[in-house]
Each structure stands twice: as structure tokens, then as C-alpha cells.
PDB file of C-alpha atoms in Angstrom:
ATOM      1  CA  MET A 801       0.000   0.000   0.000  1.00  0.00           C
ATOM      2  CA  MET A 802       2.849   2.262  -0.938  1.00  0.00           C
ATOM      3  CA  GLY A 803       2.396   5.991  -0.941  1.00  0.00           C
ATOM      4  CA  LEU A 804      -1.262   6.276  -0.003  1.00  0.00           C
ATOM      5  CA  ARG A 805      -2.198   8.492   2.928  1.00  0.00           C
ATOM      6  CA  ARG A 806      -5.601   8.507   4.615  1.00  0.00           C
ATOM      7  CA  VAL A 807      -5.739   9.933   8.106  1.00  0.00           C
ATOM      8  CA  GLY A 808      -7.433  12.647  10.154  1.00  0.00           C
ATOM      9  CA  GLY A 809      -7.664  15.797   8.075  1.00  0.00           C
ATOM     10  CA  PHE A 810      -6.090  13.968   5.143  1.00  0.00           C
ATOM     11  CA  GLY A 811      -8.382  10.933   4.926  1.00  0.00           C
ATOM     12  CA  VAL A 812     -10.961   8.775   6.597  1.00  0.00           C
ATOM     13  CA  GLY A 813     -10.810   5.690   8.785  1.00  0.00           C
ATOM     14  CA  ILE A 814      -7.052   5.237   9.297  1.00  0.00           C
ATOM     15  CA  ASP A 815      -5.027   5.996  12.423  1.00  0.00           C
ATOM     16  CA  TRP A 816      -1.863   7.467  10.924  1.00  0.00           C
ATOM     17  CA  GLY A 817       0.025   6.977  14.169  1.00  0.00           C
ATOM     18  CA  VAL A 818      -0.040   3.177  13.959  1.00  0.00           C
ATOM     19  CA  GLY A 819       2.612   1.113  12.253  1.00  0.00           C
ATOM     20  CA  ARG A 820       5.732   2.737  10.871  1.00  0.00           C
ATOM     21  CA  TYR A 821       5.223   5.064   7.942  1.00  0.00           C
ATOM     22  CA  GLU A 822       8.921   5.940   8.134  1.00  0.00           C
ATOM     23  CA  ALA A 823       9.944   3.223   5.655  1.00  0.00           C
ATOM     24  CA  THR A 824       7.506   4.478   3.043  1.00  0.00           C
ATOM     25  CA  GLY A 825       8.546   8.050   3.770  1.00  0.00           C
ATOM     26  CA  GLU A 826      12.141   7.191   2.929  1.00  0.00           C
ATOM     27  CA  LEU A 827      11.127   5.709  -0.407  1.00  0.00           C
ATOM     28  CA  LEU A 828       9.123   8.828  -1.293  1.00  0.00           C
ATOM     29  CA  ALA A 829      11.829  11.304  -0.223  1.00  0.00           C
ATOM     30  CA  PRO A 830      13.089  11.847  -3.815  1.00  0.00           C
ATOM     31  CA  VAL A 831       9.736  13.409  -4.713  1.00  0.00           C
ATOM     32  CA  SER A 832      10.173  16.047  -2.001  1.00  0.00           C
ATOM     33  CA  GLU A 833      13.617  16.842  -3.394  1.00  0.00           C
ATOM     34  CA  VAL A 834      12.077  17.279  -6.846  1.00  0.00           C
ATOM     35  CA  VAL A 835       9.398  19.619  -5.514  1.00  0.00           C
ATOM     36  CA  VAL A 836      11.817  21.751  -3.517  1.00  0.00           C
ATOM     37  CA  GLY A 837      14.203  21.868  -6.446  1.00  0.00           C
ATOM     38  CA  LEU A 838      11.491  23.230  -8.724  1.00  0.00           C
ATOM     39  CA  VAL A 839      10.505  26.219  -6.587  1.00  0.00           C
ATOM     40  CA  GLY A 840      13.750  28.182  -6.767  1.00  0.00           C
ATOM     41  CA  PRO A 841      15.684  29.930  -3.976  1.00  0.00           C
ATOM     42  CA  LEU A 842      14.123  29.477  -0.542  1.00  0.00           C
ATOM     43  CA  ALA A 843      16.542  31.197   1.838  1.00  0.00           C
ATOM     44  CA  GLY A 844      14.602  33.284   4.346  1.00  0.00           C
ATOM     45  CA  ARG A 845      11.234  32.507   2.779  1.00  0.00           C
ATOM     46  CA  PRO A 846       8.324  31.255   4.936  1.00  0.00           C
ATOM     47  CA  VAL A 847       7.271  27.792   3.734  1.00  0.00           C
ATOM     48  CA  LEU A 848       4.446  25.466   4.777  1.00  0.00           C
ATOM     49  CA  ASP A 849       4.645  21.688   4.330  1.00  0.00           C
ATOM     50  CA  LEU A 850       1.023  20.546   4.535  1.00  0.00           C
ATOM     51  CA  GLY A 851       0.584  16.895   5.455  1.00  0.00           C
ATOM     52  CA  CYS A 852       4.291  16.813   6.236  1.00  0.00           C
ATOM     53  CA  GLY A 853       4.381  13.310   7.726  1.00  0.00           C
ATOM     54  CA  THR A 854       7.949  12.554   8.779  1.00  0.00           C
ATOM     55  CA  GLY A 855       9.153  15.841   7.325  1.00  0.00           C
ATOM     56  CA  ASN A 856      10.694  15.043   3.945  1.00  0.00           C
ATOM     57  CA  ALA A 857       9.709  18.232   2.132  1.00  0.00           C
ATOM     58  CA  ALA A 858       9.946  20.394   5.231  1.00  0.00           C
ATOM     59  CA  LEU A 859      13.530  19.329   5.913  1.00  0.00           C
ATOM     60  CA  ALA A 860      14.523  19.641   2.257  1.00  0.00           C
ATOM     61  CA  ALA A 861      13.269  23.240   2.324  1.00  0.00           C
ATOM     62  CA  ALA A 862      14.889  23.974   5.692  1.00  0.00           C
ATOM     63  CA  ALA A 863      18.209  22.711   4.329  1.00  0.00           C
ATOM     64  CA  ARG A 864      17.917  25.432   1.697  1.00  0.00           C
ATOM     65  CA  GLY A 865      17.387  28.124   4.320  1.00  0.00           C
ATOM     66  CA  ALA A 866      13.594  28.365   4.310  1.00  0.00           C
ATOM     67  CA  VAL A 867      11.624  29.259   7.434  1.00  0.00           C
ATOM     68  CA  VAL A 868       9.553  26.098   7.606  1.00  0.00           C
ATOM     69  CA  THR A 869       6.353  25.027   9.317  1.00  0.00           C
ATOM     70  CA  GLY A 870       5.216  21.419   8.928  1.00  0.00           C
ATOM     71  CA  VAL A 871       1.574  20.553   9.589  1.00  0.00           C
ATOM     72  CA  ASP A 872       0.125  17.060   9.987  1.00  0.00           C
ATOM     73  CA  PRO A 873      -2.699  15.436  11.981  1.00  0.00           C
ATOM     74  CA  ALA A 874      -0.440  12.631  13.258  1.00  0.00           C
ATOM     75  CA  GLY A 875       1.418  13.622  16.405  1.00  0.00           C
ATOM     76  CA  ARG A 876       3.734  10.606  16.296  1.00  0.00           C
ATOM     77  CA  LEU A 877       4.939  11.465  12.799  1.00  0.00           C
ATOM     78  CA  LEU A 878       5.548  15.048  13.875  1.00  0.00           C
ATOM     79  CA  GLU A 879       7.779  13.723  16.663  1.00  0.00           C
ATOM     80  CA  VAL A 880       9.715  11.750  14.064  1.00  0.00           C
ATOM     81  CA  ALA A 881      10.060  14.898  11.945  1.00  0.00           C
ATOM     82  CA  ARG A 882      11.309  16.893  14.947  1.00  0.00           C
ATOM     83  CA  GLY A 883      13.865  14.210  15.698  1.00  0.00           C
ATOM     84  CA  ARG A 884      15.093  14.222  12.109  1.00  0.00           C
ATOM     85  CA  ALA A 885      15.388  18.012  12.139  1.00  0.00           C
ATOM     86  CA  ALA A 886      17.439  17.911  15.339  1.00  0.00           C
ATOM     87  CA  ALA A 887      19.687  15.165  14.002  1.00  0.00           C
ATOM     88  CA  GLN A 888      20.370  17.183  10.843  1.00  0.00           C
ATOM     89  CA  GLY A 889      20.822  20.467  12.689  1.00  0.00           C
ATOM     90  CA  LEU A 890      17.888  22.041  10.857  1.00  0.00           C
ATOM     91  CA  ASP A 891      15.425  24.584  12.216  1.00  0.00           C
ATOM     92  CA  ALA A 892      11.788  23.762  11.462  1.00  0.00           C
ATOM     93  CA  GLU A 893       8.540  23.971  13.412  1.00  0.00           C
ATOM     94  CA  PHE A 894       6.081  21.064  13.365  1.00  0.00           C
ATOM     95  CA  VAL A 895       2.496  21.501  14.553  1.00  0.00           C
ATOM     96  CA  VAL A 896      -0.660  19.393  14.626  1.00  0.00           C
ATOM     97  CA  GLY A 897      -3.317  20.453  12.132  1.00  0.00           C
ATOM     98  CA  ASP A 898      -5.214  19.395   9.037  1.00  0.00           C
ATOM     99  CA  ALA A 899      -6.054  20.647   5.573  1.00  0.00           C
ATOM    100  CA  ALA A 900      -9.479  21.963   6.525  1.00  0.00           C
ATOM    101  CA  GLY A 901      -8.066  24.188   9.276  1.00  0.00           C
ATOM    102  CA  ILE A 902      -4.423  25.065   8.689  1.00  0.00           C
ATOM    103  CA  PRO A 903      -3.000  26.582  11.900  1.00  0.00           C
ATOM    104  CA  VAL A 904      -1.181  29.525  10.303  1.00  0.00           C
ATOM    105  CA  LYS A 905      -2.168  33.141   9.648  1.00  0.00           C
ATOM    106  CA  ASP A 906      -3.691  34.545   6.469  1.00  0.00           C
ATOM    107  CA  GLN A 907      -1.215  35.163   3.618  1.00  0.00           C
ATOM    108  CA  SER A 908       1.695  34.295   5.918  1.00  0.00           C
ATOM    109  CA  VAL A 909       3.652  31.826   3.750  1.00  0.00           C
ATOM    110  CA  GLU A 910       5.229  32.247   0.337  1.00  0.00           C
ATOM    111  CA  LEU A 911       5.110  28.572  -0.537  1.00  0.00           C
ATOM    112  CA  VAL A 912       2.608  25.867   0.382  1.00  0.00           C
ATOM    113  CA  MET A 913       3.848  22.354  -0.421  1.00  0.00           C
ATOM    114  CA  SER A 914       1.918  19.126  -0.049  1.00  0.00           C
ATOM    115  CA  VAL A 915       3.658  15.960  -1.190  1.00  0.00           C
ATOM    116  CA  PHE A 916       1.044  13.196  -1.370  1.00  0.00           C
ATOM    117  CA  GLY A 917      -0.757  14.681   1.619  1.00  0.00           C
ATOM    118  CA  VAL A 918      -3.609  17.058   0.875  1.00  0.00           C
ATOM    119  CA  ILE A 919      -4.684  14.866  -2.055  1.00  0.00           C
ATOM    120  CA  PHE A 920      -6.387  12.601   0.474  1.00  0.00           C
ATOM    121  CA  SER A 921      -8.284  15.363   2.217  1.00  0.00           C
ATOM    122  CA  PRO A 922     -11.899  14.310   2.829  1.00  0.00           C
ATOM    123  CA  ASP A 923     -13.002  17.843   1.911  1.00  0.00           C
ATOM    124  CA  PRO A 924     -10.949  19.064  -1.067  1.00  0.00           C
ATOM    125  CA  ALA A 925     -12.893  22.312  -1.444  1.00  0.00           C
ATOM    126  CA  ALA A 926     -12.085  23.266   2.147  1.00  0.00           C
ATOM    127  CA  ALA A 927      -8.448  22.299   1.609  1.00  0.00           C
ATOM    128  CA  VAL A 928      -8.159  24.488  -1.487  1.00  0.00           C
ATOM    129  CA  ALA A 929      -9.768  27.413   0.338  1.00  0.00           C
ATOM    130  CA  GLU A 930      -7.373  27.023   3.265  1.00  0.00           C
ATOM    131  CA  MET A 931      -4.273  26.841   1.088  1.00  0.00           C
ATOM    132  CA  VAL A 932      -5.413  29.934  -0.791  1.00  0.00           C
ATOM    133  CA  ARG A 933      -6.024  31.687   2.523  1.00  0.00           C
ATOM    134  CA  VAL A 934      -2.559  31.110   3.948  1.00  0.00           C
ATOM    135  CA  VAL A 935      -0.447  31.749   0.844  1.00  0.00           C
ATOM    136  CA  ALA A 936       0.976  35.224   0.238  1.00  0.00           C
ATOM    137  CA  PRO A 937      -0.327  37.266  -2.728  1.00  0.00           C
ATOM    138  CA  ASP A 938       2.764  36.442  -4.802  1.00  0.00           C
ATOM    139  CA  GLY A 939       3.178  32.938  -3.381  1.00  0.00           C
ATOM    140  CA  ARG A 940       2.704  29.464  -4.804  1.00  0.00           C
ATOM    141  CA  ILE A 941       0.870  26.272  -3.907  1.00  0.00           C
ATOM    142  CA  VAL A 942       2.544  23.033  -5.024  1.00  0.00           C
ATOM    143  CA  VAL A 943       0.767  19.676  -4.747  1.00  0.00           C
ATOM    144  CA  THR A 944       1.843  16.222  -5.918  1.00  0.00           C
ATOM    145  CA  ASP A 945      -0.516  13.416  -6.857  1.00  0.00           C
ATOM    146  CA  TRP A 946      -0.163   9.934  -8.288  1.00  0.00           C
ATOM    147  CA  LEU A 947      -1.386   9.440 -11.831  1.00  0.00           C
ATOM    148  CA  PRO A 948      -4.145   6.806 -11.877  1.00  0.00           C
ATOM    149  CA  GLY A 949      -3.745   3.543 -13.717  1.00  0.00           C
ATOM    150  CA  GLY A 950      -0.124   2.883 -12.754  1.00  0.00           C
ATOM    151  CA  PRO A 951       1.431   0.088 -10.692  1.00  0.00           C
ATOM    152  CA  LEU A 952       0.498   1.671  -7.366  1.00  0.00           C
ATOM    153  CA  THR A 953      -3.111   1.799  -8.494  1.00  0.00           C
ATOM    154  CA  VAL A 954      -2.983  -1.893  -9.365  1.00  0.00           C
ATOM    155  CA  VAL A 955      -1.490  -3.012  -6.039  1.00  0.00           C
ATOM    156  CA  ASN A 956      -3.365  -0.622  -3.760  1.00  0.00           C
ATOM    157  CA  GLY A 957      -6.577  -1.167  -5.686  1.00  0.00           C
ATOM    158  CA  THR A 958      -6.249  -4.895  -5.116  1.00  0.00           C
ATOM    159  CA  ALA A 959      -6.064  -4.348  -1.360  1.00  0.00           C
ATOM    160  CA  ALA A 960      -8.979  -1.902  -1.399  1.00  0.00           C
ATOM    161  CA  LYS A 961     -11.119  -4.265  -3.462  1.00  0.00           C
ATOM    162  CA  PHE A 962     -10.402  -7.155  -1.113  1.00  0.00           C
ATOM    163  CA  MET A 963     -11.259  -5.135   1.996  1.00  0.00           C
ATOM    164  CA  GLY A 964     -14.424  -3.976   0.276  1.00  0.00           C
ATOM    165  CA  GLU A 965     -15.406  -7.573  -0.412  1.00  0.00           C
ATOM    166  CA  VAL A 966     -14.796  -8.553   3.192  1.00  0.00           C
ATOM    167  CA  PHE A 967     -16.446  -5.603   4.924  1.00  0.00           C
ATOM    168  CA  GLY A 968     -18.784  -4.252   2.241  1.00  0.00           C
ATOM    169  CA  GLY A 969     -18.419  -0.989   0.354  1.00  0.00           C
ATOM    170  CA  GLY A 970     -15.347   0.331  -1.422  1.00  0.00           C
ATOM    171  CA  ASP A 971     -13.308   1.453   1.588  1.00  0.00           C
ATOM    172  CA  GLY A 972     -13.097  -1.691   3.679  1.00  0.00           C
ATOM    173  CA  PRO A 973     -13.879  -1.253   7.370  1.00  0.00           C
ATOM    174  CA  ALA A 974     -14.430   2.509   7.177  1.00  0.00           C
ATOM    175  CA  GLN A 975     -18.020   3.556   7.747  1.00  0.00           C
ATOM    176  CA  PRO A 976     -19.752   4.856   4.592  1.00  0.00           C
ATOM    177  CA  ARG A 977     -20.935   8.444   4.569  1.00  0.00           C
ATOM    178  CA  ASP A 978     -24.303   9.665   3.465  1.00  0.00           C
ATOM    179  CA  ALA A 979     -24.054  10.668  -0.195  1.00  0.00           C
ATOM    180  CA  ALA A 980     -25.746  13.977   0.577  1.00  0.00           C
ATOM    181  CA  ASP A 981     -23.066  14.800   3.163  1.00  0.00           C
ATOM    182  CA  LYS A 982     -20.041  13.597   1.210  1.00  0.00           C
ATOM    183  CA  PRO A 983     -17.878  16.430  -0.179  1.00  0.00           C
ATOM    184  CA  LYS A 984     -17.043  16.256  -3.864  1.00  0.00           C
ATOM    185  CA  SER A 985     -13.724  14.616  -4.676  1.00  0.00           C
ATOM    186  CA  LEU A 986     -10.975  16.364  -6.626  1.00  0.00           C
ATOM    187  CA  ALA A 987      -8.653  14.803  -9.198  1.00  0.00           C
ATOM    188  CA  TRP A 988      -5.515  16.565  -7.981  1.00  0.00           C
ATOM    189  CA  HIS A 989      -3.559  15.294 -11.004  1.00  0.00           C
ATOM    190  CA  ASP A 990      -5.978  16.638 -13.617  1.00  0.00           C
ATOM    191  CA  PRO A 991      -5.295  20.138 -15.043  1.00  0.00           C
ATOM    192  CA  GLU A 992      -8.947  20.822 -15.850  1.00  0.00           C
ATOM    193  CA  ALA A 993     -10.152  19.748 -12.411  1.00  0.00           C
ATOM    194  CA  LEU A 994      -7.481  21.848 -10.726  1.00  0.00           C
ATOM    195  CA  HIS A 995      -8.349  24.866 -12.857  1.00  0.00           C
ATOM    196  CA  ALA A 996     -11.987  24.529 -11.840  1.00  0.00           C
ATOM    197  CA  ALA A 997     -10.992  24.323  -8.171  1.00  0.00           C
ATOM    198  CA  PHE A 998      -8.524  27.229  -8.111  1.00  0.00           C
ATOM    199  CA  ALA A 999      -9.876  29.597 -10.792  1.00  0.00           C
ATOM    200  CA  PRO A1000     -12.627  31.022  -8.528  1.00  0.00           C
ATOM    201  CA  TYR A1001      -9.829  32.350  -6.301  1.00  0.00           C
ATOM    202  CA  GLY A1002      -8.023  33.958  -9.235  1.00  0.00           C
ATOM    203  CA  PHE A1003      -5.343  31.267  -9.521  1.00  0.00           C
ATOM    204  CA  THR A1004      -3.843  29.636 -12.579  1.00  0.00           C
ATOM    205  CA  VAL A1005      -2.450  26.095 -12.459  1.00  0.00           C
ATOM    206  CA  GLU A1006       0.470  24.425 -14.249  1.00  0.00           C
ATOM    207  CA  VAL A1007       0.897  20.640 -14.110  1.00  0.00           C
ATOM    208  CA  LEU A1008       4.127  18.715 -14.746  1.00  0.00           C
ATOM    209  CA  ARG A1009       4.527  14.943 -14.969  1.00  0.00           C
ATOM    210  CA  LYS A1010       7.342  13.123 -13.182  1.00  0.00           C
ATOM    211  CA  SER A1011       8.285   9.521 -12.373  1.00  0.00           C
ATOM    212  CA  LEU A1012       9.569   7.642  -9.331  1.00  0.00           C
ATOM    213  CA  VAL A1013      11.202   4.235  -9.688  1.00  0.00           C
ATOM    214  CA  PHE A1014      10.996   1.586  -6.960  1.00  0.00           C
ATOM    215  CA  ASP A1015      13.741  -1.062  -7.154  1.00  0.00           C
ATOM    216  CA  ASN A1016      13.643  -4.237  -5.067  1.00  0.00           C
ATOM    217  CA  ALA A1017      15.054  -7.744  -5.217  1.00  0.00           C
ATOM    218  CA  SER A1018      11.586  -9.259  -5.564  1.00  0.00           C
ATOM    219  CA  ALA A1019       7.871  -8.562  -5.384  1.00  0.00           C
ATOM    220  CA  GLU A1020       7.912 -10.092  -1.903  1.00  0.00           C
ATOM    221  CA  GLU A1021      10.523  -7.579  -0.763  1.00  0.00           C
ATOM    222  CA  TYR A1022       8.540  -4.723  -2.260  1.00  0.00           C
ATOM    223  CA  LEU A1023       5.420  -5.789  -0.371  1.00  0.00           C
ATOM    224  CA  ALA A1024       7.414  -6.246   2.838  1.00  0.00           C
ATOM    225  CA  HIS A1025       8.195  -2.509   2.789  1.00  0.00           C
ATOM    226  CA  SER A1026       4.463  -1.862   3.028  1.00  0.00           C
ATOM    227  CA  ALA A1027       3.764  -4.257   5.880  1.00  0.00           C
ATOM    228  CA  GLN A1028       4.057  -1.552   8.556  1.00  0.00           C
ATOM    229  CA  HIS A1029       2.332   1.171   6.527  1.00  0.00           C
ATOM    230  CA  PRO A1030      -0.576   2.560   8.614  1.00  0.00           C
ATOM    231  CA  MET A1031      -3.080   1.444   5.994  1.00  0.00           C
ATOM    232  CA  ALA A1032      -1.729  -2.108   6.044  1.00  0.00           C
ATOM    233  CA  VAL A1033      -1.620  -2.206   9.836  1.00  0.00           C
ATOM    234  CA  SER A1034      -5.169  -0.848  10.066  1.00  0.00           C
ATOM    235  CA  ALA A1035      -6.407  -3.375   7.510  1.00  0.00           C
ATOM    236  CA  ASP A1036      -4.749  -6.215   9.400  1.00  0.00           C
ATOM    237  CA  ALA A1037      -6.289  -5.036  12.661  1.00  0.00           C
ATOM    238  CA  ALA A1038      -9.711  -5.040  11.028  1.00  0.00           C
ATOM    239  CA  LEU A1039      -9.174  -8.541   9.626  1.00  0.00           C
ATOM    240  CA  SER A1040      -8.045  -9.783  13.026  1.00  0.00           C
ATOM    241  CA  GLN A1041     -11.582  -9.222  14.346  1.00  0.00           C
ATOM    242  CA  ARG A1042     -12.914 -11.844  11.970  1.00  0.00           C
ATOM    243  CA  PRO A1043     -13.120 -15.536  12.982  1.00  0.00           C
ATOM    244  CA  ASP A1044     -11.591 -16.445   9.607  1.00  0.00           C
ATOM    245  CA  ALA A1045      -8.723 -13.950   9.986  1.00  0.00           C
ATOM    246  CA  ALA A1046      -5.963 -16.417   9.081  1.00  0.00           C
ATOM    247  CA  GLU A1047      -7.654 -17.417   5.831  1.00  0.00           C
ATOM    248  CA  LEU A1048      -8.387 -13.797   4.936  1.00  0.00           C
ATOM    249  CA  ARG A1049      -4.795 -12.741   5.571  1.00  0.00           C
ATOM    250  CA  ALA A1050      -3.521 -15.557   3.376  1.00  0.00           C
ATOM    251  CA  GLU A1051      -5.932 -14.636   0.585  1.00  0.00           C
ATOM    252  CA  LEU A1052      -4.989 -10.947   0.751  1.00  0.00           C
ATOM    253  CA  LYS A1053      -1.282 -11.796   0.687  1.00  0.00           C
ATOM    254  CA  SER A1054      -1.798 -14.024  -2.358  1.00  0.00           C
ATOM    255  CA  ARG A1055      -3.762 -11.380  -4.237  1.00  0.00           C
ATOM    256  CA  LEU A1056      -1.254  -8.633  -3.428  1.00  0.00           C
ATOM    257  CA  LEU A1057       1.657 -10.780  -4.582  1.00  0.00           C
ATOM    258  CA  ALA A1058      -0.087 -11.565  -7.869  1.00  0.00           C
ATOM    259  CA  ALA A1059      -0.877  -7.882  -8.380  1.00  0.00           C
ATOM    260  CA  ALA A1060       2.677  -6.813  -7.591  1.00  0.00           C
ATOM    261  CA  GLN A1061       4.129  -9.401  -9.946  1.00  0.00           C
ATOM    262  CA  SER A1062       1.783  -8.335 -12.735  1.00  0.00           C
ATOM    263  CA  VAL A1063       3.319  -4.834 -12.878  1.00  0.00           C
ATOM    264  CA  ASN A1064       6.983  -5.852 -12.570  1.00  0.00           C
ATOM    265  CA  GLU A1065       9.229  -4.249 -15.209  1.00  0.00           C
ATOM    266  CA  ASP A1066      12.416  -6.213 -14.449  1.00  0.00           C
ATOM    267  CA  PRO A1067      12.462  -9.988 -15.076  1.00  0.00           C
ATOM    268  CA  GLU A1068      15.808 -10.228 -13.244  1.00  0.00           C
ATOM    269  CA  GLY A1069      14.539  -8.517 -10.107  1.00  0.00           C
ATOM    270  CA  TYR A1070      11.714  -6.180  -9.260  1.00  0.00           C
ATOM    271  CA  ARG A1071      11.115  -2.670 -10.544  1.00  0.00           C
ATOM    272  CA  ILE A1072       8.044  -0.508 -10.974  1.00  0.00           C
ATOM    273  CA  THR A1073       7.758   3.047 -12.235  1.00  0.00           C
ATOM    274  CA  ALA A1074       5.129   5.239 -10.600  1.00  0.00           C
ATOM    275  CA  HIS A1075       4.141   8.386 -12.447  1.00  0.00           C
ATOM    276  CA  TYR A1076       3.033  11.463 -10.533  1.00  0.00           C
ATOM    277  CA  THR A1077       2.157  15.082 -11.137  1.00  0.00           C
ATOM    278  CA  VAL A1078       3.491  18.293  -9.662  1.00  0.00           C
ATOM    279  CA  ALA A1079       0.795  20.975  -9.827  1.00  0.00           C
ATOM    280  CA  THR A1080       1.710  24.606  -9.161  1.00  0.00           C
ATOM    281  CA  ALA A1081      -1.041  27.130  -8.478  1.00  0.00           C
ATOM    282  CA  ARG A1082      -0.445  30.878  -8.283  1.00  0.00           C
ATOM    283  CA  ARG A1083      -2.508  34.020  -8.559  1.00  0.00           C
ATOM    284  CA  ALA A1084      -2.968  35.203 -12.118  1.00  0.00           C
TER     285      ALA A1084
END
């Protein structure tokens, strides 16, 4: 379940503090370096990393001299980020908060970054409004999203489908919301959808496509990296409540392995290429 984030203000039904997201965070760190490298000089500039997790983008910006605030709903991950900052001798502030209520002042940051974080907000319209509120008049909002249809979609979709079969509905054990109360989703990778979301605030949006390669010795090793991902841990905890838990775990493992093998690009080992977008929004 690599790279998916669903917790608190950034998703529904998952306790982001369980398991160890750190391993996945390390694998996704190159994306944060790409994002920070695209935004130009950062020395002395106030920067917000929204959905910062273990602090990849925040620390990359702080290393370039930015004045950084990282925001995430998961207190445990913020502690990890603080520890990493201290170990690297970097100055960054990390505070609890979510996309629907960002705990910073109006127009107080020049750059809002969200690397695979805000894309899982349960209320995208509120998230867009909040990012627009906190960014300075000449600032930028940069959001990454996975392109659908790639290897991550295949593997993660297999897990989601299985949990849906077991518990009913498309999101496994999470409780379904009333359709009338459910906020509209947003395709954060789609230029037209992003234009529709940001244009009412006077913003234009540019979308770039990038790729991230995952290399492992085998499909089994690749899946092992995900075993302590909060989504995997939460799914396993839900399955453990069933009398047929052992059989269900074995079936899920078999399906995930088949899915992972189906997208392998390297017959001598294991490699998948995940494509993602970097969307930059700024006032026209």
C-alpha cells in the first residue's frame, strides 16, 4: 500500500500513528527533493509543508534556508520529523493540524507544499480554500498526486477491493458516509479539475509529470516494505476481528503478490515506475 495516505484531516478511517510510515517516507523522499528543487531559492522565505508526515519536504526546504512550518494530523509522525530536524541540525517547526483548518495566519507563507498529503483530504474544497487563505499574494501552492492507472493503483486497488469484499463498500472497514453529506472529490492530477478548483480564487495552475522508480530484489521484498504502513496495519487489525482472519490474511497476501508481480518491469529482479504530477497554483 505504498504511498497512499488517509488519516485525520487527510483521509478517513485510518489511524496514521499506527505502524511505521517511516519506511515508506524514505522511499518517497526523492519526490520532495524534486518539488523543492522546482521552486527556486528558498533562503529566508516562509514555507508550509502541509501533510508533512515525517518531514521530507519540510527538511529539504529547511536545508535550503527556508523558514519552515510542517503541519500534519499525526502527532507521532511530527515527533519523528522533529527528531530528524534535530539530528540534521535544521530549524523547522512542526504543529498538529489538518487541511481543513491550517493553523497559520492569512497570507503568511510564500510557498505551500503538499507531497502526497492534501490529495487525500476528505473535503478538497475546504483544503483548497485554506491553502489559498494562507499563501501570500505572490506565493505558490505546489501539490503532488499519483497518476491513476499505474502500478500503485494496481497493487493498492487490489487491497482496497479485497477489503471492500470482506467488509462491504469500497473502503473496507471505514463507515460509509451519506451521499448527501459527502464532499465532492478532486482529481488533484488533472489540469482541468485543478483549474476549476482554483480559478474562482483567481489562480492559474500548471501541471508537470514526473516519475519515481521503486527497485527491489523481488515482489515479496517490495510488499514487505508496506507491511508496517498505517493502511496495512489498520487493515490487518480489522481482519483480526474476523473468525476467519488467518484465511483472509492468506488470501490478501496471495492477491497482493499476484498484483505486484503483474506490474513488474524487471524480469531479473523487481522494478516498478510510478508516475506522478506536480501541480503549481499561483494568482494570475
